Amino acid sequence: GAAAALAAWGASRAGRSARKLGLRGRGLRGEELLSVQLHRVISHLRLLETSQLPPLPGGEAHPHAVALWGDRAAEMPRAMLASSADGLALPEDGGADDPGYTLGAFAWGAVWLDSFAAALAHRETRAALGRGGGRKGGTAVVLGASLGYEAYAIGLSHGVRTVGVELLCSLRDLAEQVRSDRRVAPDLVSFECADALSWRLPKDTRLVYCDDTAWDAHAIQGLAKKLGDELPAGVVVLHNQPHGFNADPRFKLLQVVEVATSWNTRHPLIVHMTQPASSAARAALKGEL
């Protein structure tokens, strides 16, 4: 907050508005610094996921807290069954060859956003976010958005329209409820319920963050193929697992950044940028992917 206020003061001294610098946006209650919105919503989410939200004035539990764990637990098995080819059983139970999504893919963890910011600091990443030019100039996408931490970090830190995609509709519904209650405008950050492997990427996508740390290997490989097939050159892709990405010539490695998380203080986050592949490389890909 203090840093953003100083930046806004410096902008005024230089004759440039905070809005033009991406520091100020329109919330649901008028103009305010985006850093204020970011602090407000992230503080709420941290209290929510650690079961520290205060009760309502009448003593009832906060509805966000009630919705998070109970609804998520009920929806996970349904999502696992729906992801298998026959929608009835996983291979170990005599189901189809398609393994679907396993329980491990729904593991919960936290990324500390002060260190996550380093993953957005590469010049190509900054350029991609800059090309977004705000809400009308391009879109950032977060696949596996959960409650929206990374979506808010990208959208409210850089003033770029950001869409979070979450497989569990109960989490998406809760994320939208929190966004509305915390007064973040929907034309800046919004959430959709869909499977990342089949969701249609916006044509103006500039950056994709994949929260794939716990995803099944076959899902990550499928995602890498989807992004390589559908994204144009010059889109920055941040992800946590190398499956399918490192061997694909359509992804140029920019950097590997260590970020602090709840399970690893030096978790590697991989940053690629899409690039054209030669015809020979594309032919090879057809046989490998």
PDB file of C-alpha atoms in Angstrom:
ATOM      1  CA  GLY A   1       0.000   0.000   0.000  1.00  0.00           C
ATOM      2  CA  ALA A   2       2.722   2.474   0.968  1.00  0.00           C
ATOM      3  CA  ALA A   3       4.794   1.626  -2.110  1.00  0.00           C
ATOM      4  CA  ALA A   4       1.805   2.149  -4.375  1.00  0.00           C
ATOM      5  CA  ALA A   5       0.984   5.452  -2.695  1.00  0.00           C
ATOM      6  CA  LEU A   6       4.544   6.656  -3.234  1.00  0.00           C
ATOM      7  CA  ALA A   7       4.373   5.538  -6.846  1.00  0.00           C
ATOM      8  CA  ALA A   8       1.126   7.439  -7.313  1.00  0.00           C
ATOM      9  CA  TRP A   9       2.691  10.554  -5.741  1.00  0.00           C
ATOM     10  CA  GLY A  10       5.705  10.216  -8.018  1.00  0.00           C
ATOM     11  CA  ALA A  11       3.428   9.809 -11.001  1.00  0.00           C
ATOM     12  CA  SER A  12       1.619  13.030 -10.153  1.00  0.00           C
ATOM     13  CA  ARG A  13       4.945  14.869  -9.838  1.00  0.00           C
ATOM     14  CA  ALA A  14       5.879  13.552 -13.284  1.00  0.00           C
ATOM     15  CA  GLY A  15       2.557  14.652 -14.753  1.00  0.00           C
ATOM     16  CA  ARG A  16       1.280  11.100 -15.312  1.00  0.00           C
ATOM     17  CA  SER A  17      -1.866   9.702 -13.723  1.00  0.00           C
ATOM     18  CA  ALA A  18      -1.915   6.621 -11.525  1.00  0.00           C
ATOM     19  CA  ARG A  19      -4.557   5.170 -13.855  1.00  0.00           C
ATOM     20  CA  LYS A  20      -2.207   5.422 -16.855  1.00  0.00           C
ATOM     21  CA  LEU A  21       0.505   3.665 -14.870  1.00  0.00           C
ATOM     22  CA  GLY A  22      -1.889   0.860 -13.964  1.00  0.00           C
ATOM     23  CA  LEU A  23      -1.923   1.747 -10.260  1.00  0.00           C
ATOM     24  CA  ARG A  24      -5.524   2.833 -10.063  1.00  0.00           C
ATOM     25  CA  GLY A  25      -8.702   1.174 -11.276  1.00  0.00           C
ATOM     26  CA  ARG A  26     -12.441   1.294 -10.861  1.00  0.00           C
ATOM     27  CA  GLY A  27     -13.756  -0.984  -8.160  1.00  0.00           C
ATOM     28  CA  LEU A  28     -17.391  -1.514  -7.297  1.00  0.00           C
ATOM     29  CA  ARG A  29     -17.271   1.611  -5.116  1.00  0.00           C
ATOM     30  CA  GLY A  30     -15.485   3.944  -7.472  1.00  0.00           C
ATOM     31  CA  GLU A  31     -11.830   4.701  -8.071  1.00  0.00           C
ATOM     32  CA  GLU A  32      -9.185   3.349  -5.713  1.00  0.00           C
ATOM     33  CA  LEU A  33      -5.637   2.049  -5.851  1.00  0.00           C
ATOM     34  CA  LEU A  34      -5.462  -1.504  -7.173  1.00  0.00           C
ATOM     35  CA  SER A  35      -3.009  -2.285  -4.376  1.00  0.00           C
ATOM     36  CA  VAL A  36      -5.788  -1.532  -1.882  1.00  0.00           C
ATOM     37  CA  GLN A  37      -8.060  -4.029  -3.628  1.00  0.00           C
ATOM     38  CA  LEU A  38      -5.248  -6.610  -3.705  1.00  0.00           C
ATOM     39  CA  HIS A  39      -4.530  -6.252   0.012  1.00  0.00           C
ATOM     40  CA  ARG A  40      -8.210  -6.435   0.901  1.00  0.00           C
ATOM     41  CA  VAL A  41      -8.983  -9.596  -1.054  1.00  0.00           C
ATOM     42  CA  ILE A  42      -5.759 -11.489  -0.256  1.00  0.00           C
ATOM     43  CA  SER A  43      -6.145 -10.768   3.470  1.00  0.00           C
ATOM     44  CA  HIS A  44      -9.669 -12.159   3.328  1.00  0.00           C
ATOM     45  CA  LEU A  45      -8.569 -15.289   1.457  1.00  0.00           C
ATOM     46  CA  ARG A  46      -5.755 -16.032   3.927  1.00  0.00           C
ATOM     47  CA  LEU A  47      -8.202 -15.819   6.826  1.00  0.00           C
ATOM     48  CA  LEU A  48     -10.644 -17.974   4.902  1.00  0.00           C
ATOM     49  CA  GLU A  49      -8.306 -20.855   4.088  1.00  0.00           C
ATOM     50  CA  THR A  50      -6.824 -20.907   7.615  1.00  0.00           C
ATOM     51  CA  SER A  51     -10.280 -20.977   9.270  1.00  0.00           C
ATOM     52  CA  GLN A  52      -9.757 -17.595  10.938  1.00  0.00           C
ATOM     53  CA  LEU A  53     -12.661 -15.631   9.458  1.00  0.00           C
ATOM     54  CA  PRO A  54     -14.605 -14.021  12.309  1.00  0.00           C
ATOM     55  CA  PRO A  55     -18.240 -15.086  12.682  1.00  0.00           C
ATOM     56  CA  LEU A  56     -21.104 -12.885  11.580  1.00  0.00           C
ATOM     57  CA  PRO A  57     -22.567 -10.393  14.080  1.00  0.00           C
ATOM     58  CA  GLY A  58     -25.266 -12.906  15.059  1.00  0.00           C
ATOM     59  CA  GLY A  59     -22.647 -15.542  15.879  1.00  0.00           C
ATOM     60  CA  GLU A  60     -23.159 -17.650  12.761  1.00  0.00           C
ATOM     61  CA  ALA A  61     -20.126 -18.950  10.921  1.00  0.00           C
ATOM     62  CA  HIS A  62     -19.078 -16.847   7.944  1.00  0.00           C
ATOM     63  CA  PRO A  63     -20.758 -18.258   4.811  1.00  0.00           C
ATOM     64  CA  HIS A  64     -17.454 -18.267   2.921  1.00  0.00           C
ATOM     65  CA  ALA A  65     -15.941 -20.558   5.556  1.00  0.00           C
ATOM     66  CA  VAL A  66     -18.932 -22.901   5.429  1.00  0.00           C
ATOM     67  CA  ALA A  67     -18.762 -23.125   1.635  1.00  0.00           C
ATOM     68  CA  LEU A  68     -15.022 -23.757   1.258  1.00  0.00           C
ATOM     69  CA  TRP A  69     -14.270 -27.121   2.816  1.00  0.00           C
ATOM     70  CA  GLY A  70     -17.659 -28.812   2.853  1.00  0.00           C
ATOM     71  CA  ASP A  71     -18.615 -28.063  -0.743  1.00  0.00           C
ATOM     72  CA  ARG A  72     -15.121 -28.843  -2.014  1.00  0.00           C
ATOM     73  CA  ALA A  73     -15.030 -32.226  -0.273  1.00  0.00           C
ATOM     74  CA  ALA A  74     -18.416 -33.166  -1.731  1.00  0.00           C
ATOM     75  CA  GLU A  75     -17.484 -32.153  -5.267  1.00  0.00           C
ATOM     76  CA  MET A  76     -14.027 -33.755  -5.552  1.00  0.00           C
ATOM     77  CA  PRO A  77     -15.193 -37.387  -5.982  1.00  0.00           C
ATOM     78  CA  ARG A  78     -17.768 -36.316  -8.561  1.00  0.00           C
ATOM     79  CA  ALA A  79     -15.071 -34.503 -10.538  1.00  0.00           C
ATOM     80  CA  MET A  80     -12.815 -37.564 -10.389  1.00  0.00           C
ATOM     81  CA  LEU A  81     -15.515 -39.859 -11.701  1.00  0.00           C
ATOM     82  CA  ALA A  82     -16.557 -37.437 -14.429  1.00  0.00           C
ATOM     83  CA  SER A  83     -12.947 -37.148 -15.651  1.00  0.00           C
ATOM     84  CA  SER A  84     -12.595 -40.882 -16.381  1.00  0.00           C
ATOM     85  CA  ALA A  85     -13.520 -42.039 -19.879  1.00  0.00           C
ATOM     86  CA  ASP A  86     -16.656 -43.929 -18.849  1.00  0.00           C
ATOM     87  CA  GLY A  87     -17.562 -41.581 -16.014  1.00  0.00           C
ATOM     88  CA  LEU A  88     -18.046 -44.572 -13.714  1.00  0.00           C
ATOM     89  CA  ALA A  89     -14.769 -45.994 -12.449  1.00  0.00           C
ATOM     90  CA  LEU A  90     -11.032 -45.523 -12.501  1.00  0.00           C
ATOM     91  CA  PRO A  91      -8.701 -48.170 -14.025  1.00  0.00           C
ATOM     92  CA  GLU A  92      -7.771 -49.728 -10.705  1.00  0.00           C
ATOM     93  CA  ASP A  93     -11.475 -50.425 -10.145  1.00  0.00           C
ATOM     94  CA  GLY A  94     -11.931 -52.030 -13.538  1.00  0.00           C
ATOM     95  CA  GLY A  95     -12.833 -48.830 -15.365  1.00  0.00           C
ATOM     96  CA  ALA A  96     -11.660 -47.423 -18.676  1.00  0.00           C
ATOM     97  CA  ASP A  97      -8.083 -46.985 -19.833  1.00  0.00           C
ATOM     98  CA  ASP A  98      -8.321 -43.213 -19.393  1.00  0.00           C
ATOM     99  CA  PRO A  99      -6.961 -42.685 -15.855  1.00  0.00           C
ATOM    100  CA  GLY A 100      -8.968 -39.533 -15.251  1.00  0.00           C
ATOM    101  CA  TYR A 101      -7.961 -37.282 -12.362  1.00  0.00           C
ATOM    102  CA  THR A 102      -6.670 -38.809  -9.130  1.00  0.00           C
ATOM    103  CA  LEU A 103      -7.207 -37.580  -5.577  1.00  0.00           C
ATOM    104  CA  GLY A 104      -3.658 -36.212  -5.445  1.00  0.00           C
ATOM    105  CA  ALA A 105      -4.508 -33.700  -8.169  1.00  0.00           C
ATOM    106  CA  PHE A 106      -6.720 -31.862  -5.673  1.00  0.00           C
ATOM    107  CA  ALA A 107      -3.979 -31.280  -3.090  1.00  0.00           C
ATOM    108  CA  TRP A 108      -4.158 -27.901  -1.329  1.00  0.00           C
ATOM    109  CA  GLY A 109      -1.229 -25.557  -0.737  1.00  0.00           C
ATOM    110  CA  ALA A 110      -0.312 -21.887  -0.619  1.00  0.00           C
ATOM    111  CA  VAL A 111       2.134 -19.805  -2.660  1.00  0.00           C
ATOM    112  CA  TRP A 112       3.548 -16.734  -0.910  1.00  0.00           C
ATOM    113  CA  LEU A 113       2.807 -13.927  -3.311  1.00  0.00           C
ATOM    114  CA  ASP A 114       5.778 -11.732  -2.412  1.00  0.00           C
ATOM    115  CA  SER A 115       8.064 -14.379  -3.913  1.00  0.00           C
ATOM    116  CA  PHE A 116       5.614 -15.216  -6.718  1.00  0.00           C
ATOM    117  CA  ALA A 117       6.155 -11.669  -7.980  1.00  0.00           C
ATOM    118  CA  ALA A 118       9.682 -12.672  -9.028  1.00  0.00           C
ATOM    119  CA  ALA A 119       8.190 -15.043 -11.608  1.00  0.00           C
ATOM    120  CA  LEU A 120       6.608 -12.030 -13.312  1.00  0.00           C
ATOM    121  CA  ALA A 121       9.800  -9.987 -13.379  1.00  0.00           C
ATOM    122  CA  HIS A 122      11.473 -11.329 -16.544  1.00  0.00           C
ATOM    123  CA  ARG A 123      11.614  -8.703 -19.298  1.00  0.00           C
ATOM    124  CA  GLU A 124       9.573 -10.885 -21.671  1.00  0.00           C
ATOM    125  CA  THR A 125       6.940 -11.413 -18.989  1.00  0.00           C
ATOM    126  CA  ARG A 126       6.772  -7.704 -18.243  1.00  0.00           C
ATOM    127  CA  ALA A 127       6.517  -7.017 -21.962  1.00  0.00           C
ATOM    128  CA  ALA A 128       3.656  -9.508 -22.325  1.00  0.00           C
ATOM    129  CA  LEU A 129       1.782  -7.904 -19.453  1.00  0.00           C
ATOM    130  CA  GLY A 130       2.561  -4.492 -20.876  1.00  0.00           C
ATOM    131  CA  ARG A 131       1.156  -5.499 -24.260  1.00  0.00           C
ATOM    132  CA  GLY A 132      -2.014  -6.329 -22.418  1.00  0.00           C
ATOM    133  CA  GLY A 133      -2.357  -2.590 -21.929  1.00  0.00           C
ATOM    134  CA  GLY A 134      -5.014  -2.930 -19.226  1.00  0.00           C
ATOM    135  CA  ARG A 135      -8.434  -4.495 -19.362  1.00  0.00           C
ATOM    136  CA  LYS A 136      -9.060  -3.965 -23.075  1.00  0.00           C
ATOM    137  CA  GLY A 137      -5.641  -4.790 -24.465  1.00  0.00           C
ATOM    138  CA  GLY A 138      -5.235  -8.478 -23.642  1.00  0.00           C
ATOM    139  CA  THR A 139      -6.000 -11.227 -21.187  1.00  0.00           C
ATOM    140  CA  ALA A 140      -4.036 -13.191 -18.604  1.00  0.00           C
ATOM    141  CA  VAL A 141      -5.317 -16.667 -17.759  1.00  0.00           C
ATOM    142  CA  VAL A 142      -4.885 -18.744 -14.594  1.00  0.00           C
ATOM    143  CA  LEU A 143      -5.628 -22.452 -15.055  1.00  0.00           C
ATOM    144  CA  GLY A 144      -6.398 -24.211 -11.785  1.00  0.00           C
ATOM    145  CA  ALA A 145      -7.362 -20.919 -10.146  1.00  0.00           C
ATOM    146  CA  SER A 146      -8.811 -22.292  -6.877  1.00  0.00           C
ATOM    147  CA  LEU A 147      -9.790 -19.261  -4.761  1.00  0.00           C
ATOM    148  CA  GLY A 148      -7.918 -16.873  -7.030  1.00  0.00           C
ATOM    149  CA  TYR A 149      -4.642 -15.917  -5.355  1.00  0.00           C
ATOM    150  CA  GLU A 150      -2.557 -15.850  -8.542  1.00  0.00           C
ATOM    151  CA  ALA A 151      -5.391 -14.340 -10.577  1.00  0.00           C
ATOM    152  CA  TYR A 152      -5.554 -11.399  -8.174  1.00  0.00           C
ATOM    153  CA  ALA A 153      -1.770 -11.119  -7.999  1.00  0.00           C
ATOM    154  CA  ILE A 154      -1.571 -10.779 -11.785  1.00  0.00           C
ATOM    155  CA  GLY A 155      -4.717  -8.762 -12.429  1.00  0.00           C
ATOM    156  CA  LEU A 156      -4.455  -6.285  -9.556  1.00  0.00           C
ATOM    157  CA  SER A 157      -0.672  -5.902  -9.629  1.00  0.00           C
ATOM    158  CA  HIS A 158      -0.506  -5.222 -13.360  1.00  0.00           C
ATOM    159  CA  GLY A 159      -3.941  -3.879 -14.214  1.00  0.00           C
ATOM    160  CA  VAL A 160      -4.476  -6.616 -16.814  1.00  0.00           C
ATOM    161  CA  ARG A 161      -7.793  -8.374 -17.291  1.00  0.00           C
ATOM    162  CA  THR A 162      -7.386 -11.843 -15.755  1.00  0.00           C
ATOM    163  CA  VAL A 163      -9.623 -14.906 -15.975  1.00  0.00           C
ATOM    164  CA  GLY A 164      -9.278 -17.749 -13.476  1.00  0.00           C
ATOM    165  CA  VAL A 165     -10.448 -21.204 -14.570  1.00  0.00           C
ATOM    166  CA  GLU A 166     -11.276 -23.791 -11.908  1.00  0.00           C
ATOM    167  CA  LEU A 167     -12.431 -27.407 -12.298  1.00  0.00           C
ATOM    168  CA  LEU A 168     -14.461 -27.449  -9.079  1.00  0.00           C
ATOM    169  CA  CYS A 169     -17.534 -25.299  -9.585  1.00  0.00           C
ATOM    170  CA  SER A 170     -17.983 -24.853  -5.827  1.00  0.00           C
ATOM    171  CA  LEU A 171     -14.566 -23.151  -5.660  1.00  0.00           C
ATOM    172  CA  ARG A 172     -15.404 -21.026  -8.682  1.00  0.00           C
ATOM    173  CA  ASP A 173     -18.693 -19.960  -7.086  1.00  0.00           C
ATOM    174  CA  LEU A 174     -16.914 -19.095  -3.845  1.00  0.00           C
ATOM    175  CA  ALA A 175     -14.181 -17.206  -5.713  1.00  0.00           C
ATOM    176  CA  GLU A 176     -16.826 -15.116  -7.495  1.00  0.00           C
ATOM    177  CA  GLN A 177     -18.650 -14.469  -4.228  1.00  0.00           C
ATOM    178  CA  VAL A 178     -15.429 -13.288  -2.560  1.00  0.00           C
ATOM    179  CA  ARG A 179     -14.562 -11.134  -5.583  1.00  0.00           C
ATOM    180  CA  SER A 180     -17.937  -9.429  -5.417  1.00  0.00           C
ATOM    181  CA  ASP A 181     -17.921  -9.030  -1.618  1.00  0.00           C
ATOM    182  CA  ARG A 182     -14.386  -7.615  -1.668  1.00  0.00           C
ATOM    183  CA  ARG A 183     -15.424  -5.153  -4.412  1.00  0.00           C
ATOM    184  CA  VAL A 184     -13.112  -6.234  -7.243  1.00  0.00           C
ATOM    185  CA  ALA A 185     -14.593  -5.291 -10.623  1.00  0.00           C
ATOM    186  CA  PRO A 186     -15.514  -8.298 -12.824  1.00  0.00           C
ATOM    187  CA  ASP A 187     -14.018  -6.701 -15.928  1.00  0.00           C
ATOM    188  CA  LEU A 188     -10.616  -6.888 -14.230  1.00  0.00           C
ATOM    189  CA  VAL A 189     -10.713 -10.294 -12.473  1.00  0.00           C
ATOM    190  CA  SER A 190     -13.316 -12.998 -13.030  1.00  0.00           C
ATOM    191  CA  PHE A 191     -13.651 -16.768 -12.608  1.00  0.00           C
ATOM    192  CA  GLU A 192     -15.141 -19.578 -14.697  1.00  0.00           C
ATOM    193  CA  CYS A 193     -15.829 -23.240 -13.950  1.00  0.00           C
ATOM    194  CA  ALA A 194     -14.344 -25.512 -16.623  1.00  0.00           C
ATOM    195  CA  ASP A 195     -11.768 -28.218 -17.289  1.00  0.00           C
ATOM    196  CA  ALA A 196      -8.554 -26.475 -18.314  1.00  0.00           C
ATOM    197  CA  LEU A 197      -7.900 -29.137 -20.951  1.00  0.00           C
ATOM    198  CA  SER A 198     -11.065 -28.294 -22.872  1.00  0.00           C
ATOM    199  CA  TRP A 199     -11.591 -24.620 -22.000  1.00  0.00           C
ATOM    200  CA  ARG A 200     -11.289 -22.273 -24.979  1.00  0.00           C
ATOM    201  CA  LEU A 201      -8.427 -19.841 -24.529  1.00  0.00           C
ATOM    202  CA  PRO A 202      -9.205 -16.175 -25.306  1.00  0.00           C
ATOM    203  CA  LYS A 203      -7.811 -15.006 -28.632  1.00  0.00           C
ATOM    204  CA  ASP A 204      -6.050 -12.103 -26.921  1.00  0.00           C
ATOM    205  CA  THR A 205      -4.267 -14.252 -24.303  1.00  0.00           C
ATOM    206  CA  ARG A 206      -0.923 -12.693 -23.334  1.00  0.00           C
ATOM    207  CA  LEU A 207       0.058 -14.792 -20.313  1.00  0.00           C
ATOM    208  CA  VAL A 208      -0.971 -18.169 -18.876  1.00  0.00           C
ATOM    209  CA  TYR A 209      -0.248 -19.369 -15.355  1.00  0.00           C
ATOM    210  CA  CYS A 210      -0.846 -23.085 -14.769  1.00  0.00           C
ATOM    211  CA  ASP A 211      -1.267 -24.082 -11.137  1.00  0.00           C
ATOM    212  CA  ASP A 212      -0.301 -27.648 -12.052  1.00  0.00           C
ATOM    213  CA  THR A 213       1.926 -28.590  -9.112  1.00  0.00           C
ATOM    214  CA  ALA A 214      -0.210 -31.561  -8.081  1.00  0.00           C
ATOM    215  CA  TRP A 215      -1.810 -32.380 -11.431  1.00  0.00           C
ATOM    216  CA  ASP A 216      -1.519 -35.876 -12.854  1.00  0.00           C
ATOM    217  CA  ALA A 217       1.312 -36.262 -15.374  1.00  0.00           C
ATOM    218  CA  HIS A 218      -1.011 -37.140 -18.259  1.00  0.00           C
ATOM    219  CA  ALA A 219      -3.064 -33.986 -17.595  1.00  0.00           C
ATOM    220  CA  ILE A 220       0.047 -31.792 -17.636  1.00  0.00           C
ATOM    221  CA  GLN A 221       1.199 -33.364 -20.884  1.00  0.00           C
ATOM    222  CA  GLY A 222      -2.231 -32.775 -22.374  1.00  0.00           C
ATOM    223  CA  LEU A 223      -2.147 -29.169 -21.218  1.00  0.00           C
ATOM    224  CA  ALA A 224       1.288 -28.591 -22.776  1.00  0.00           C
ATOM    225  CA  LYS A 225       0.018 -29.938 -26.089  1.00  0.00           C
ATOM    226  CA  LYS A 226      -3.116 -27.786 -25.904  1.00  0.00           C
ATOM    227  CA  LEU A 227      -1.147 -24.602 -25.191  1.00  0.00           C
ATOM    228  CA  GLY A 228       1.396 -25.399 -27.895  1.00  0.00           C
ATOM    229  CA  ASP A 229      -1.366 -26.031 -30.422  1.00  0.00           C
ATOM    230  CA  GLU A 230      -3.619 -23.093 -29.569  1.00  0.00           C
ATOM    231  CA  LEU A 231      -1.424 -20.211 -28.428  1.00  0.00           C
ATOM    232  CA  PRO A 232       0.308 -17.894 -30.889  1.00  0.00           C
ATOM    233  CA  ALA A 233       3.993 -17.074 -30.565  1.00  0.00           C
ATOM    234  CA  GLY A 234       4.983 -14.636 -27.851  1.00  0.00           C
ATOM    235  CA  VAL A 235       2.664 -15.791 -25.048  1.00  0.00           C
ATOM    236  CA  VAL A 236       4.350 -16.302 -21.673  1.00  0.00           C
ATOM    237  CA  VAL A 237       3.466 -19.574 -19.914  1.00  0.00           C
ATOM    238  CA  LEU A 238       4.275 -20.063 -16.231  1.00  0.00           C
ATOM    239  CA  HIS A 239       3.939 -23.563 -14.797  1.00  0.00           C
ATOM    240  CA  ASN A 240       5.244 -25.836 -12.067  1.00  0.00           C
ATOM    241  CA  GLN A 241       5.886 -29.175 -13.769  1.00  0.00           C
ATOM    242  CA  PRO A 242       8.101 -29.923 -16.819  1.00  0.00           C
ATOM    243  CA  HIS A 243       5.988 -32.775 -18.264  1.00  0.00           C
ATOM    244  CA  GLY A 244       5.291 -32.106 -21.911  1.00  0.00           C
ATOM    245  CA  PHE A 245       6.830 -28.627 -21.940  1.00  0.00           C
ATOM    246  CA  ASN A 246      10.597 -29.103 -21.819  1.00  0.00           C
ATOM    247  CA  ALA A 247      10.744 -31.415 -24.850  1.00  0.00           C
ATOM    248  CA  ASP A 248       8.385 -29.295 -26.956  1.00  0.00           C
ATOM    249  CA  PRO A 249      10.247 -26.881 -29.286  1.00  0.00           C
ATOM    250  CA  ARG A 250       7.251 -24.568 -29.274  1.00  0.00           C
ATOM    251  CA  PHE A 251       8.200 -23.483 -25.741  1.00  0.00           C
ATOM    252  CA  LYS A 252      11.299 -21.350 -25.216  1.00  0.00           C
ATOM    253  CA  LEU A 253      12.656 -21.448 -21.666  1.00  0.00           C
ATOM    254  CA  LEU A 254      12.975 -17.966 -20.185  1.00  0.00           C
ATOM    255  CA  GLN A 255      13.853 -18.741 -16.585  1.00  0.00           C
ATOM    256  CA  VAL A 256      13.268 -20.963 -13.576  1.00  0.00           C
ATOM    257  CA  VAL A 257      12.404 -19.015 -10.428  1.00  0.00           C
ATOM    258  CA  GLU A 258      12.390 -20.358  -6.880  1.00  0.00           C
ATOM    259  CA  VAL A 259       9.278 -19.272  -4.982  1.00  0.00           C
ATOM    260  CA  ALA A 260       8.298 -19.856  -1.374  1.00  0.00           C
ATOM    261  CA  THR A 261       5.287 -22.088  -0.768  1.00  0.00           C
ATOM    262  CA  SER A 262       3.627 -23.843   2.147  1.00  0.00           C
ATOM    263  CA  TRP A 263       5.335 -27.127   1.166  1.00  0.00           C
ATOM    264  CA  ASN A 264       8.720 -25.932  -0.127  1.00  0.00           C
ATOM    265  CA  THR A 265      10.597 -22.714   0.566  1.00  0.00           C
ATOM    266  CA  ARG A 266      12.424 -23.076  -2.780  1.00  0.00           C
ATOM    267  CA  HIS A 267       9.778 -24.405  -5.136  1.00  0.00           C
ATOM    268  CA  PRO A 268      10.829 -24.098  -8.821  1.00  0.00           C
ATOM    269  CA  LEU A 269       8.427 -22.193 -11.060  1.00  0.00           C
ATOM    270  CA  ILE A 270       9.159 -22.537 -14.787  1.00  0.00           C
ATOM    271  CA  VAL A 271       8.658 -19.669 -17.225  1.00  0.00           C
ATOM    272  CA  HIS A 272       8.380 -20.407 -20.950  1.00  0.00           C
ATOM    273  CA  MET A 273       7.377 -18.333 -23.956  1.00  0.00           C
ATOM    274  CA  THR A 274       5.678 -19.801 -27.007  1.00  0.00           C
ATOM    275  CA  GLN A 275       7.616 -19.633 -30.249  1.00  0.00           C
ATOM    276  CA  PRO A 276       7.248 -20.977 -33.810  1.00  0.00           C
ATOM    277  CA  ALA A 277       8.612 -24.479 -34.319  1.00  0.00           C
ATOM    278  CA  SER A 278      10.321 -25.643 -37.504  1.00  0.00           C
ATOM    279  CA  SER A 279       8.423 -28.000 -39.802  1.00  0.00           C
ATOM    280  CA  ALA A 280      10.814 -30.813 -38.864  1.00  0.00           C
ATOM    281  CA  ALA A 281      10.221 -30.200 -35.181  1.00  0.00           C
ATOM    282  CA  ARG A 282       6.474 -30.151 -35.707  1.00  0.00           C
ATOM    283  CA  ALA A 283       6.643 -33.443 -37.594  1.00  0.00           C
ATOM    284  CA  ALA A 284       8.606 -34.969 -34.719  1.00  0.00           C
ATOM    285  CA  LEU A 285       6.035 -33.651 -32.262  1.00  0.00           C
ATOM    286  CA  LYS A 286       3.240 -35.524 -33.990  1.00  0.00           C
ATOM    287  CA  GLY A 287       4.965 -38.771 -33.156  1.00  0.00           C
ATOM    288  CA  GLU A 288       5.901 -37.844 -29.583  1.00  0.00           C
ATOM    289  CA  LEU A 289       2.855 -36.090 -28.134  1.00  0.00           C
TER     290      LEU A 289
END
